[in-house]
mmCIF file of C-alpha atoms and ligand atoms in Angstrom:
data_model
loop_
_atom_site.group_PDB
_atom_site.id
_atom_site.type_symbol
_atom_site.label_atom_id
_atom_site.label_comp_id
_atom_site.label_asym_id
_atom_site.label_seq_id
_atom_site.Cartn_x
_atom_site.Cartn_y
_atom_site.Cartn_z
ATOM 1 C CA MET A 1 74.682 168.192 41.054
ATOM 2 C CA SER A 2 74.017 168.761 37.373
ATOM 3 C CA SER A 3 71.864 171.594 36.093
ATOM 4 C CA THR A 4 69.749 169.071 34.120
ATOM 5 C CA ARG A 5 68.021 168.214 37.390
ATOM 6 C CA GLY A 6 66.137 171.509 37.459
ATOM 7 C CA GLU A 7 65.914 173.805 40.442
ATOM 8 C CA PRO A 8 66.904 172.367 43.796
ATOM 9 C CA VAL A 9 64.191 171.513 46.305
ATOM 10 C CA LEU A 10 66.513 172.554 49.078
ATOM 11 C CA SER A 11 69.619 174.747 49.038
ATOM 12 C CA LEU A 12 72.101 175.333 51.784
ATOM 13 C CA GLU A 13 74.399 178.256 51.085
ATOM 14 C CA ASN A 14 77.494 178.820 53.190
ATOM 15 C CA VAL A 15 75.737 177.459 56.240
ATOM 16 C CA SER A 16 77.496 177.558 59.615
ATOM 17 C CA VAL A 17 76.045 176.490 62.943
ATOM 18 C CA GLU A 18 77.736 177.382 66.194
ATOM 19 C CA PHE A 19 76.682 176.549 69.725
ATOM 20 C CA THR A 20 77.815 178.142 72.942
ATOM 21 C CA LYS A 21 78.998 175.593 75.459
ATOM 22 C CA GLU A 22 79.529 176.450 79.093
ATOM 23 C CA ARG A 23 82.709 175.258 80.765
ATOM 24 C CA LEU A 24 82.279 173.803 84.252
ATOM 25 C CA MET A 25 78.607 174.799 84.318
ATOM 26 C CA GLY A 26 79.477 178.385 83.464
ATOM 27 C CA LEU A 27 82.087 178.784 86.217
ATOM 28 C CA ALA A 28 84.908 178.750 83.671
ATOM 29 C CA GLY A 29 83.208 180.853 81.015
ATOM 30 C CA SER A 30 82.024 179.466 77.718
ATOM 31 C CA GLU A 31 83.374 178.323 74.389
ATOM 32 C CA THR A 32 82.024 178.114 70.852
ATOM 33 C CA VAL A 33 81.302 174.728 69.263
ATOM 34 C CA HIS A 34 81.827 174.938 65.498
ATOM 35 C CA ALA A 35 79.309 172.202 64.689
ATOM 36 C CA VAL A 36 78.868 173.052 60.978
ATOM 37 C CA SER A 37 81.143 175.388 59.035
ATOM 38 C CA ASP A 38 80.426 176.993 55.685
ATOM 39 C CA VAL A 39 78.573 174.120 54.030
ATOM 40 C CA SER A 40 76.840 174.582 50.672
ATOM 41 C CA LEU A 41 74.687 171.803 49.284
ATOM 42 C CA ASP A 42 71.792 171.508 46.828
ATOM 43 C CA ILE A 43 69.262 168.682 46.999
ATOM 44 C CA TYR A 44 67.087 168.081 43.953
ATOM 45 C CA GLU A 45 63.794 166.369 43.331
ATOM 46 C CA ASN A 46 63.992 162.606 43.695
ATOM 47 C CA ASP A 47 67.551 162.968 44.934
ATOM 48 C CA VAL A 48 69.366 160.933 47.565
ATOM 49 C CA VAL A 49 72.273 162.413 49.500
ATOM 50 C CA ALA A 50 73.958 160.423 52.247
ATOM 51 C CA LEU A 51 76.099 162.333 54.741
ATOM 52 C CA VAL A 52 78.813 160.216 56.316
ATOM 53 C CA GLY A 53 81.410 161.025 58.954
ATOM 54 C CA GLU A 54 82.548 160.061 62.414
ATOM 55 C CA SER A 55 80.617 160.851 65.574
ATOM 56 C CA GLY A 56 80.403 164.556 66.377
ATOM 57 C CA CYS A 57 81.353 165.788 62.881
ATOM 58 C CA GLY A 58 78.088 167.730 62.547
ATOM 59 C CA LYS A 59 75.873 165.407 60.479
ATOM 60 C CA THR A 60 72.788 165.734 62.674
ATOM 61 C CA THR A 61 73.209 169.479 63.071
ATOM 62 C CA LEU A 62 73.518 169.899 59.307
ATOM 63 C CA GLY A 63 70.484 167.645 58.724
ATOM 64 C CA LYS A 64 68.346 169.557 61.214
ATOM 65 C CA THR A 65 69.469 172.827 59.671
ATOM 66 C CA ALA A 66 68.507 171.543 56.224
ATOM 67 C CA ILE A 67 64.916 170.804 57.278
ATOM 68 C CA GLY A 68 64.520 174.091 59.152
ATOM 69 C CA VAL A 69 64.630 172.697 62.685
ATOM 70 C CA GLN A 70 67.974 174.273 63.580
ATOM 71 C CA ARG A 71 68.609 177.904 62.742
ATOM 72 C CA PRO A 72 71.965 178.525 61.068
ATOM 73 C CA THR A 73 74.320 181.008 62.700
ATOM 74 C CA ARG A 74 75.352 182.165 59.226
ATOM 75 C CA GLY A 75 74.269 181.350 55.684
ATOM 76 C CA THR A 76 70.861 180.593 54.193
ATOM 77 C CA VAL A 77 68.619 177.576 53.790
ATOM 78 C CA SER A 78 66.049 177.818 51.007
ATOM 79 C CA TYR A 79 63.099 175.652 50.063
ATOM 80 C CA ARG A 80 62.467 175.939 46.307
ATOM 81 C CA GLY A 81 64.344 179.243 46.323
ATOM 82 C CA GLN A 82 62.485 180.689 49.332
ATOM 83 C CA ASP A 83 64.444 181.479 52.491
ATOM 84 C CA ILE A 84 63.062 179.211 55.230
ATOM 85 C CA TRP A 85 63.978 181.444 58.169
ATOM 86 C CA GLU A 86 62.653 184.595 56.548
ATOM 87 C CA THR A 87 59.394 182.719 55.979
ATOM 88 C CA LYS A 88 59.289 181.618 59.616
ATOM 89 C CA GLU A 89 59.908 185.162 60.796
ATOM 90 C CA GLU A 90 57.209 186.576 58.563
ATOM 91 C CA SER A 91 54.738 183.986 59.864
ATOM 92 C CA SER A 92 55.449 184.389 63.543
ATOM 93 C CA GLY A 93 57.326 187.653 63.869
ATOM 94 C CA TRP A 94 56.733 190.508 66.245
ATOM 95 C CA PHE A 95 53.899 191.906 64.139
ATOM 96 C CA ASN A 96 52.552 188.413 63.465
ATOM 97 C CA ARG A 97 51.182 189.057 60.028
ATOM 98 C CA GLY A 98 50.002 185.445 60.041
ATOM 99 C CA GLY A 99 51.618 184.445 56.788
ATOM 100 C CA SER A 100 54.614 184.890 54.551
ATOM 101 C CA ASP A 101 55.089 187.043 51.480
ATOM 102 C CA GLY A 102 56.570 184.107 49.604
ATOM 103 C CA GLU A 103 54.881 181.495 47.479
ATOM 104 C CA TYR A 104 55.136 178.911 50.264
ATOM 105 C CA SER A 105 53.785 179.319 53.782
ATOM 106 C CA GLU A 106 55.614 178.105 56.849
ATOM 107 C CA THR A 107 53.126 175.219 57.006
ATOM 108 C CA ASP A 108 53.868 174.236 53.395
ATOM 109 C CA ILE A 109 57.560 174.113 54.232
ATOM 110 C CA ARG A 110 57.059 172.147 57.440
ATOM 111 C CA LYS A 111 54.983 169.578 55.581
ATOM 112 C CA ALA A 112 57.514 169.394 52.759
ATOM 113 C CA LEU A 113 60.510 168.673 54.997
ATOM 114 C CA GLN A 114 60.045 165.654 57.240
ATOM 115 C CA ILE A 115 62.285 163.628 59.537
ATOM 116 C CA ILE A 116 62.572 160.029 60.674
ATOM 117 C CA HIS A 117 64.728 159.441 63.718
ATOM 118 C CA GLN A 118 67.180 156.780 64.760
ATOM 119 C CA ASP A 119 64.958 155.507 67.556
ATOM 120 C CA PRO A 120 61.373 155.220 66.291
ATOM 121 C CA GLY A 121 60.280 153.776 69.663
ATOM 122 C CA SER A 122 60.822 157.084 71.412
ATOM 123 C CA ALA A 123 59.545 159.137 68.459
ATOM 124 C CA LEU A 124 56.125 157.397 68.542
ATOM 125 C CA ASN A 125 53.734 158.240 71.372
ATOM 126 C CA SER A 126 53.447 155.072 73.437
ATOM 127 C CA ASN A 127 49.961 155.999 74.711
ATOM 128 C CA TYR A 128 48.314 155.850 71.311
ATOM 129 C CA VAL A 129 47.601 153.075 68.853
ATOM 130 C CA VAL A 130 49.037 153.196 65.346
ATOM 131 C CA GLU A 131 45.852 154.550 63.763
ATOM 132 C CA SER A 132 45.758 157.503 66.181
ATOM 133 C CA ILE A 133 49.461 158.180 65.708
ATOM 134 C CA LEU A 134 48.989 158.321 61.950
ATOM 135 C CA SER A 135 45.633 160.172 62.050
ATOM 136 C CA ASP A 136 46.991 163.006 64.134
ATOM 137 C CA PRO A 137 49.148 164.727 61.472
ATOM 138 C CA LEU A 138 46.442 164.197 58.845
ATOM 139 C CA LYS A 139 43.846 165.875 61.072
ATOM 140 C CA ARG A 140 46.221 168.736 61.735
ATOM 141 C CA TRP A 141 47.346 169.371 58.190
ATOM 142 C CA ASN A 142 44.303 168.133 56.235
ATOM 143 C CA PRO A 143 41.378 169.080 58.482
ATOM 144 C CA ASP A 144 38.874 168.704 55.626
ATOM 145 C CA MET A 145 39.650 165.039 55.077
ATOM 146 C CA SER A 146 36.820 162.765 56.194
ATOM 147 C CA GLU A 147 37.402 160.056 58.762
ATOM 148 C CA ALA A 148 36.700 157.368 56.171
ATOM 149 C CA ASP A 149 39.264 158.845 53.750
ATOM 150 C CA ARG A 150 41.832 159.114 56.535
ATOM 151 C CA ARG A 151 41.353 155.483 57.457
ATOM 152 C CA GLU A 152 41.578 154.380 53.823
ATOM 153 C CA ARG A 153 44.811 156.317 53.360
ATOM 154 C CA ILE A 154 46.375 154.929 56.549
ATOM 155 C CA TYR A 155 45.342 151.334 55.837
ATOM 156 C CA GLY A 156 46.634 151.680 52.286
ATOM 157 C CA PHE A 157 50.044 152.758 53.575
ATOM 158 C CA LEU A 158 50.175 149.999 56.213
ATOM 159 C CA GLU A 159 49.517 147.371 53.597
ATOM 160 C CA TYR A 160 51.959 148.960 51.187
ATOM 161 C CA VAL A 161 54.789 148.636 53.706
ATOM 162 C CA GLY A 162 53.867 145.015 54.401
ATOM 163 C CA MET A 163 51.935 145.524 57.656
ATOM 164 C CA ALA A 164 48.865 143.464 56.795
ATOM 165 C CA PRO A 165 46.154 143.002 57.806
ATOM 166 C CA ALA A 166 46.083 146.768 58.309
ATOM 167 C CA GLU A 167 43.134 146.621 60.768
ATOM 168 C CA ASP A 168 45.237 144.501 63.079
ATOM 169 C CA TYR A 169 48.330 146.756 62.992
ATOM 170 C CA ALA A 170 46.171 149.896 63.258
ATOM 171 C CA GLU A 171 45.024 148.793 66.723
ATOM 172 C CA ARG A 172 48.489 148.075 68.113
ATOM 173 C CA TYR A 173 50.497 150.261 70.459
ATOM 174 C CA PRO A 174 54.129 151.019 69.522
ATOM 175 C CA HIS A 175 55.445 148.558 72.123
ATOM 176 C CA GLN A 176 53.513 145.791 70.355
ATOM 177 C CA LEU A 177 55.586 146.362 67.204
ATOM 178 C CA SER A 178 59.113 145.259 66.319
ATOM 179 C CA GLY A 179 61.831 147.881 65.739
ATOM 180 C CA GLY A 180 61.456 147.471 61.970
ATOM 181 C CA GLU A 181 57.677 147.903 62.187
ATOM 182 C CA GLN A 182 58.044 150.992 64.383
ATOM 183 C CA GLN A 183 60.395 152.498 61.812
ATOM 184 C CA ARG A 184 57.846 151.760 59.068
ATOM 185 C CA ILE A 185 55.191 153.645 61.084
ATOM 186 C CA ALA A 186 57.572 156.604 61.457
ATOM 187 C CA LEU A 187 58.157 156.484 57.702
ATOM 188 C CA ILE A 188 54.415 156.383 56.938
ATOM 189 C CA ARG A 189 53.859 159.319 59.304
ATOM 190 C CA ALA A 190 56.407 161.324 57.308
ATOM 191 C CA LEU A 191 55.041 160.205 53.927
ATOM 192 C CA LEU A 192 51.441 161.107 54.808
ATOM 193 C CA MET A 193 52.530 164.739 54.501
ATOM 194 C CA ASN A 194 53.507 164.177 50.867
ATOM 195 C CA PRO A 195 56.967 165.548 51.646
ATOM 196 C CA ASP A 196 59.553 166.688 49.137
ATOM 197 C CA LEU A 197 62.388 165.632 51.407
ATOM 198 C CA ILE A 198 62.789 163.215 54.286
ATOM 199 C CA LEU A 199 65.744 163.504 56.628
ATOM 200 C CA GLY A 200 66.686 160.028 57.837
ATOM 201 C CA ASP A 201 68.959 160.573 60.817
ATOM 202 C CA GLU A 202 70.659 157.213 61.393
ATOM 203 C CA ALA A 203 67.218 155.901 60.499
ATOM 204 C CA ILE A 204 68.286 152.280 60.146
ATOM 205 C CA SER A 205 71.163 152.122 62.634
ATOM 206 C CA ALA A 206 69.004 150.770 65.451
ATOM 207 C CA LEU A 207 67.663 147.922 63.310
ATOM 208 C CA ASP A 208 69.153 144.437 63.189
ATOM 209 C CA VAL A 209 71.674 144.124 60.396
ATOM 210 C CA SER A 210 69.338 141.730 58.562
ATOM 211 C CA LEU A 211 66.538 144.325 58.571
ATOM 212 C CA ARG A 212 68.652 147.244 57.372
ATOM 213 C CA VAL A 213 68.749 146.193 53.729
ATOM 214 C CA GLU A 214 65.004 145.503 53.816
ATOM 215 C CA MET A 215 64.354 148.996 55.215
ATOM 216 C CA MET A 216 66.659 150.646 52.684
ATOM 217 C CA ASP A 217 64.897 148.784 49.860
ATOM 218 C CA LEU A 218 61.577 150.036 51.204
ATOM 219 C CA LEU A 219 62.899 153.611 51.346
ATOM 220 C CA LEU A 220 63.999 153.341 47.717
ATOM 221 C CA GLU A 221 60.715 151.823 46.596
ATOM 222 C CA LEU A 222 58.772 154.589 48.315
ATOM 223 C CA GLN A 223 61.048 157.215 46.828
ATOM 224 C CA ASP A 224 60.193 155.941 43.390
ATOM 225 C CA GLN A 225 56.511 155.862 44.178
ATOM 226 C CA PHE A 226 56.235 159.254 45.875
ATOM 227 C CA ASN A 227 59.040 161.233 44.240
ATOM 228 C CA THR A 228 60.581 161.999 47.602
ATOM 229 C CA SER A 229 64.196 163.010 48.158
ATOM 230 C CA TYR A 230 66.223 161.722 51.072
ATOM 231 C CA LEU A 231 68.941 163.285 53.125
ATOM 232 C CA PHE A 232 70.300 160.223 54.816
ATOM 233 C CA ILE A 233 72.672 160.524 57.745
ATOM 234 C CA SER A 234 74.911 157.628 58.622
ATOM 235 C CA HIS A 235 78.237 156.849 60.212
ATOM 236 C CA ASN A 236 78.310 153.728 58.049
ATOM 237 C CA LEU A 237 79.733 154.088 54.558
ATOM 238 C CA ALA A 238 78.439 150.655 53.527
ATOM 239 C CA ASN A 239 74.801 151.689 54.123
ATOM 240 C CA ALA A 240 75.376 155.006 52.369
ATOM 241 C CA LYS A 241 76.820 153.131 49.404
ATOM 242 C CA TYR A 242 73.895 150.698 49.234
ATOM 243 C CA LEU A 243 71.298 153.451 49.238
ATOM 244 C CA THR A 244 72.998 155.942 46.929
ATOM 245 C CA GLN A 245 74.154 153.367 44.407
ATOM 246 C CA ARG A 246 70.621 152.139 43.843
ATOM 247 C CA ALA A 247 69.141 155.646 43.786
ATOM 248 C CA GLY A 248 71.782 157.307 41.600
ATOM 249 C CA GLY A 249 72.565 159.572 44.550
ATOM 250 C CA ARG A 250 75.600 161.150 46.152
ATOM 251 C CA ILE A 251 77.680 160.567 49.244
ATOM 252 C CA GLY A 252 78.922 163.596 51.186
ATOM 253 C CA ILE A 253 81.837 163.129 53.564
ATOM 254 C CA MET A 254 81.949 165.389 56.636
ATOM 255 C CA TYR A 255 84.920 166.097 58.861
ATOM 256 C CA LEU A 256 84.808 168.420 61.882
ATOM 257 C CA GLY A 257 81.814 170.372 60.649
ATOM 258 C CA GLU A 258 82.912 170.684 57.034
ATOM 259 C CA LEU A 259 81.889 168.891 53.875
ATOM 260 C CA VAL A 260 85.242 167.665 52.528
ATOM 261 C CA GLU A 261 84.156 165.571 49.546
ATOM 262 C CA ILE A 262 80.897 164.864 47.726
ATOM 263 C CA GLY A 263 80.329 162.680 44.699
ATOM 264 C CA THR A 264 78.661 159.578 43.333
ATOM 265 C CA PRO A 265 79.176 156.335 45.274
ATOM 266 C CA GLU A 266 81.450 155.128 42.471
ATOM 267 C CA GLN A 267 83.647 158.221 42.845
ATOM 268 C CA ILE A 268 83.706 158.115 46.637
ATOM 269 C CA ILE A 269 84.094 154.371 47.140
ATOM 270 C CA HIS A 270 86.227 153.371 44.140
ATOM 271 C CA ASN A 271 88.237 156.517 43.574
ATOM 272 C CA PRO A 272 88.297 158.635 46.756
ATOM 273 C CA GLN A 273 90.269 161.856 46.472
ATOM 274 C CA HIS A 274 90.207 163.404 49.919
ATOM 275 C CA PRO A 275 92.656 161.784 52.373
ATOM 276 C CA TYR A 276 89.917 161.698 55.022
ATOM 277 C CA THR A 277 87.558 159.802 52.697
ATOM 278 C CA LYS A 278 90.377 157.236 52.374
ATOM 279 C CA VAL A 279 90.492 156.913 56.168
ATOM 280 C CA LEU A 280 86.744 156.295 56.364
ATOM 281 C CA LEU A 281 86.999 153.708 53.603
ATOM 282 C CA TRP A 282 89.896 152.053 55.370
ATOM 283 C CA ALA A 283 87.737 151.747 58.486
ATOM 284 C CA THR A 284 84.791 150.187 56.643
ATOM 285 C CA SER A 285 85.869 146.645 55.940
ATOM 286 C CA ASP A 286 82.653 145.733 54.103
ATOM 287 C CA VAL A 287 83.355 148.215 51.304
ATOM 288 C CA HIS A 288 87.137 148.259 51.320
ATOM 289 C CA ASN A 289 89.692 145.542 51.026
ATOM 290 C CA ARG A 290 92.596 147.014 52.935
ATOM 291 C CA GLY A 291 94.828 144.051 52.248
ATOM 292 C CA GLU A 292 96.047 141.371 54.595
ATOM 293 C CA GLY A 293 98.242 142.493 57.458
ATOM 294 C CA VAL A 294 97.467 146.202 56.955
ATOM 295 C CA THR A 295 96.437 147.303 60.429
ATOM 296 C CA THR A 296 97.473 150.953 60.465
ATOM 297 C CA PRO A 297 94.930 153.584 59.404
ATOM 298 C CA PRO A 298 96.193 156.117 56.854
ATOM 299 C CA VAL A 299 96.517 158.984 59.362
ATOM 300 C CA ARG A 300 99.455 160.729 61.048
ATOM 301 C CA SER A 301 97.662 161.052 64.357
ATOM 302 C CA LEU A 302 94.657 159.362 65.928
ATOM 303 C CA ASP A 303 93.817 162.439 67.989
ATOM 304 C CA ILE A 304 90.612 164.002 66.739
ATOM 305 C CA PRO A 305 90.616 167.772 67.327
ATOM 306 C CA GLU A 306 87.774 169.331 69.296
ATOM 307 C CA ALA A 307 84.920 171.123 67.515
ATOM 308 C CA THR A 308 85.525 173.952 70.011
ATOM 309 C CA ASP A 309 89.023 174.471 68.638
ATOM 310 C CA PRO A 310 89.179 173.280 65.038
ATOM 311 C CA PRO A 311 92.635 173.402 63.401
ATOM 312 C CA SER A 312 93.544 176.317 61.136
ATOM 313 C CA GLY A 313 93.763 175.881 57.360
ATOM 314 C CA CYS A 314 92.532 172.466 56.323
ATOM 315 C CA ARG A 315 90.888 171.039 59.442
ATOM 316 C CA PHE A 316 92.223 167.584 58.600
ATOM 317 C CA HIS A 317 95.864 168.701 58.397
ATOM 318 C CA THR A 318 96.726 167.536 61.931
ATOM 319 C CA ARG A 319 95.931 163.935 60.940
ATOM 320 C CA CYS A 320 96.466 163.934 57.187
ATOM 321 C CA PRO A 321 99.388 161.842 55.900
ATOM 322 C CA GLU A 322 99.648 164.123 52.837
ATOM 323 C CA ALA A 323 99.627 167.416 54.775
ATOM 324 C CA ARG A 324 102.131 170.127 53.946
ATOM 325 C CA GLU A 325 102.799 173.594 55.400
ATOM 326 C CA THR A 326 100.215 175.163 53.068
ATOM 327 C CA CYS A 327 97.484 172.991 54.594
ATOM 328 C CA ARG A 328 98.273 174.400 58.033
ATOM 329 C CA ASN A 329 97.640 177.973 56.900
ATOM 330 C CA THR A 330 95.180 177.921 54.026
ATOM 331 C CA LYS A 331 91.704 176.448 53.841
ATOM 332 C CA PRO A 332 91.031 174.465 50.650
ATOM 333 C CA ALA A 333 87.686 175.274 49.005
ATOM 334 C CA LEU A 334 85.294 172.445 48.152
ATOM 335 C CA LYS A 335 85.423 172.343 44.364
ATOM 336 C CA ASP A 336 85.080 170.295 41.239
ATOM 337 C CA HIS A 337 88.671 169.679 40.118
ATOM 338 C CA ASP A 338 88.057 167.341 37.181
ATOM 339 C CA GLY A 339 84.797 168.587 35.654
ATOM 340 C CA ASP A 340 82.946 165.452 36.758
ATOM 341 C CA SER A 341 80.726 167.112 39.427
ATOM 342 C CA ARG A 342 82.599 165.478 42.304
ATOM 343 C CA ARG A 343 83.749 168.208 44.700
ATOM 344 C CA THR A 344 86.766 167.837 46.968
ATOM 345 C CA ALA A 345 88.327 170.212 49.495
ATOM 346 C CA CYS A 346 91.978 169.305 49.004
ATOM 347 C CA PHE A 347 94.869 171.100 47.307
ATOM 348 C CA ARG A 348 96.045 167.814 45.849
ATOM 349 C CA GLY A 349 93.294 168.161 43.239
ATOM 350 C CA GLU A 350 95.099 171.186 41.747
ATOM 351 C CA ASP A 351 98.237 170.448 39.694
ATOM 352 C CA GLN A 352 99.534 174.012 39.902
ATOM 353 C CA HIS A 353 98.834 174.702 43.562
ATOM 354 C CA GLU A 354 101.614 176.032 45.824
ATOM 355 C CA TYR A 355 100.912 172.977 48.001
ATOM 356 C CA TRP A 356 103.224 170.921 45.792
ATOM 357 C CA GLN A 357 106.180 173.224 46.587
ATOM 358 C CA SER A 358 105.512 173.469 50.306
ATOM 359 C CA THR A 359 107.215 171.335 52.963
ATOM 360 C CA PRO A 360 105.540 168.121 54.091
ATOM 361 C CA LEU A 361 104.492 168.204 57.722
ATOM 362 C CA GLU A 362 106.552 165.944 59.913
ATOM 363 C CA GLU A 363 105.488 162.383 60.471
ATOM 364 C CA GLU A 364 104.162 161.797 63.961
ATOM 365 C CA SER A 365 104.634 158.344 65.377
ATOM 366 C CA THR A 366 101.483 158.373 67.481
ATOM 367 C CA VAL A 367 99.547 155.861 65.448
ATOM 368 C CA PRO A 368 99.575 152.515 67.216
ATOM 369 C CA GLN A 369 98.825 149.302 65.386
ATOM 370 C CA GLN A 370 95.185 148.496 65.956
ATOM 371 C CA PRO A 371 92.624 146.018 64.766
ATOM 372 C CA ALA A 372 90.395 147.106 61.909
ATOM 373 C CA GLN A 373 87.076 148.675 62.877
ATOM 374 C CA SER A 374 83.820 148.417 61.082
ATOM 375 C CA ASP A 375 80.206 148.921 62.086
HETATM 376 N N1 ATP B 401 72.758 171.882 71.340
HETATM 377 C C1 ATP B 401 74.079 171.771 71.343
HETATM 378 N N2 ATP B 401 74.844 172.504 72.189
HETATM 379 C C2 ATP B 401 76.185 172.425 72.194
HETATM 380 N N3 ATP B 401 76.884 171.620 71.363
HETATM 381 C C3 ATP B 401 76.193 170.857 70.506
HETATM 382 C C4 ATP B 401 74.754 170.885 70.449
HETATM 383 N N4 ATP B 401 74.349 170.008 69.486
HETATM 384 C C5 ATP B 401 75.459 169.460 68.965
HETATM 385 N N5 ATP B 401 76.566 169.962 69.574
HETATM 386 C C6 ATP B 401 77.973 169.657 69.265
HETATM 387 O O1 ATP B 401 78.139 169.913 67.876
HETATM 388 C C7 ATP B 401 79.015 168.970 67.292
HETATM 389 C C8 ATP B 401 78.295 168.252 66.168
HETATM 390 O O2 ATP B 401 77.276 167.430 66.736
HETATM 391 P P1 ATP B 401 76.298 166.536 65.840
HETATM 392 O O3 ATP B 401 75.358 165.844 66.759
HETATM 393 O O4 ATP B 401 75.723 167.365 64.769
HETATM 394 O O5 ATP B 401 77.320 165.489 65.209
HETATM 395 P P2 ATP B 401 77.030 164.066 64.535
HETATM 396 O O6 ATP B 401 78.023 163.914 63.443
HETATM 397 O O7 ATP B 401 75.595 163.960 64.171
HETATM 398 O O8 ATP B 401 77.370 163.083 65.719
HETATM 399 P P3 ATP B 401 76.740 161.636 66.037
HETATM 400 O O9 ATP B 401 77.050 160.755 64.861
HETATM 401 O O10 ATP B 401 77.459 161.236 67.287
HETATM 402 O O11 ATP B 401 75.273 161.854 66.243
HETATM 403 C C9 ATP B 401 79.457 168.052 68.426
HETATM 404 O O12 ATP B 401 80.685 168.524 68.926
HETATM 405 C C10 ATP B 401 78.349 168.198 69.444
HETATM 406 O O13 ATP B 401 78.834 167.941 70.746
#
């Protein structure tokens, strides 16, 4: 975002992630899944970035790549300027030198970048009580901490997140907790590492609607308290808006592996520029008033292309109502068109672009009338 925020905690530079997928269990060869393509993104201290996009657009893959769990096929991911994968290689490479040449060790980076999952029930070991679940990472990463200090820290966190009396919750197994309580335990487990960044992958989607706001408020409160940044993944624009608006964060819109627009919630929700952002807004009735009787989404085609065969040029051109010939052949770069830090990958942001002289792509009449969708 702006340079006044200092150096980024995490930088993704031209990151692409591709998977090889076998066809018919390998009998028909294989194909490449373009899960993430050429994404660059900086996350700063105390920052909140919410990635939004439809299922399969690459949000989880990008999130995992950001925290060093998924290796990028191309591009670099750096923690405070230090290449994460170089650090990993130096720590565990062929010659196993047992450490990295950089300022931060692999362990430092692993502690600094934490994750909370969509389904906390399956992420917490059902055979252990809460105190053991939370003691385990502390024992591993802070072996010098006394048992009494560990307990004090854990009880302090439990009470802080409203799970009091702590002694009672500490003795419970995960199945004796509600979904919201399980998610709080997963959050505490991440926070015990004093992380710089927490990836929340659909972290509140599994909760009842009534609990989502409560959980997001808790995330924001903890961010303030612990100076943590969040990379929050959601298919729901309304949740992304709630979180980023309160945190002064940004919403990034992904389509078929690419980041197509990123800006403040005000820019994205009230003045979207990319035609795909407008489609997502249209589909989210709780943030967008599409007007009575408007039942047709603003797309030319409902067919979503496959990540194994993404369209040429602008990947959205096959569905975009504004698409012209240029969009079929040329890829628009993600850039700041108006000097307000919002970045959009669309030629329509450039007054002088050849796009304006090129021929509009033909209307396709494949869009049936359908009821509005929201989460
Ligand atoms: N390990 C893998 N092997 C092959 N393809 C994969 C793998 N992981 C993800 N993909 C594919 O990569 C693309 C992006 O998947 P990803 O899970 O990142 O999307 P997403 O936006 O998080 O989706 P969702 O919201 O449904 O979780 C999809 O086409 C998916 O099928």
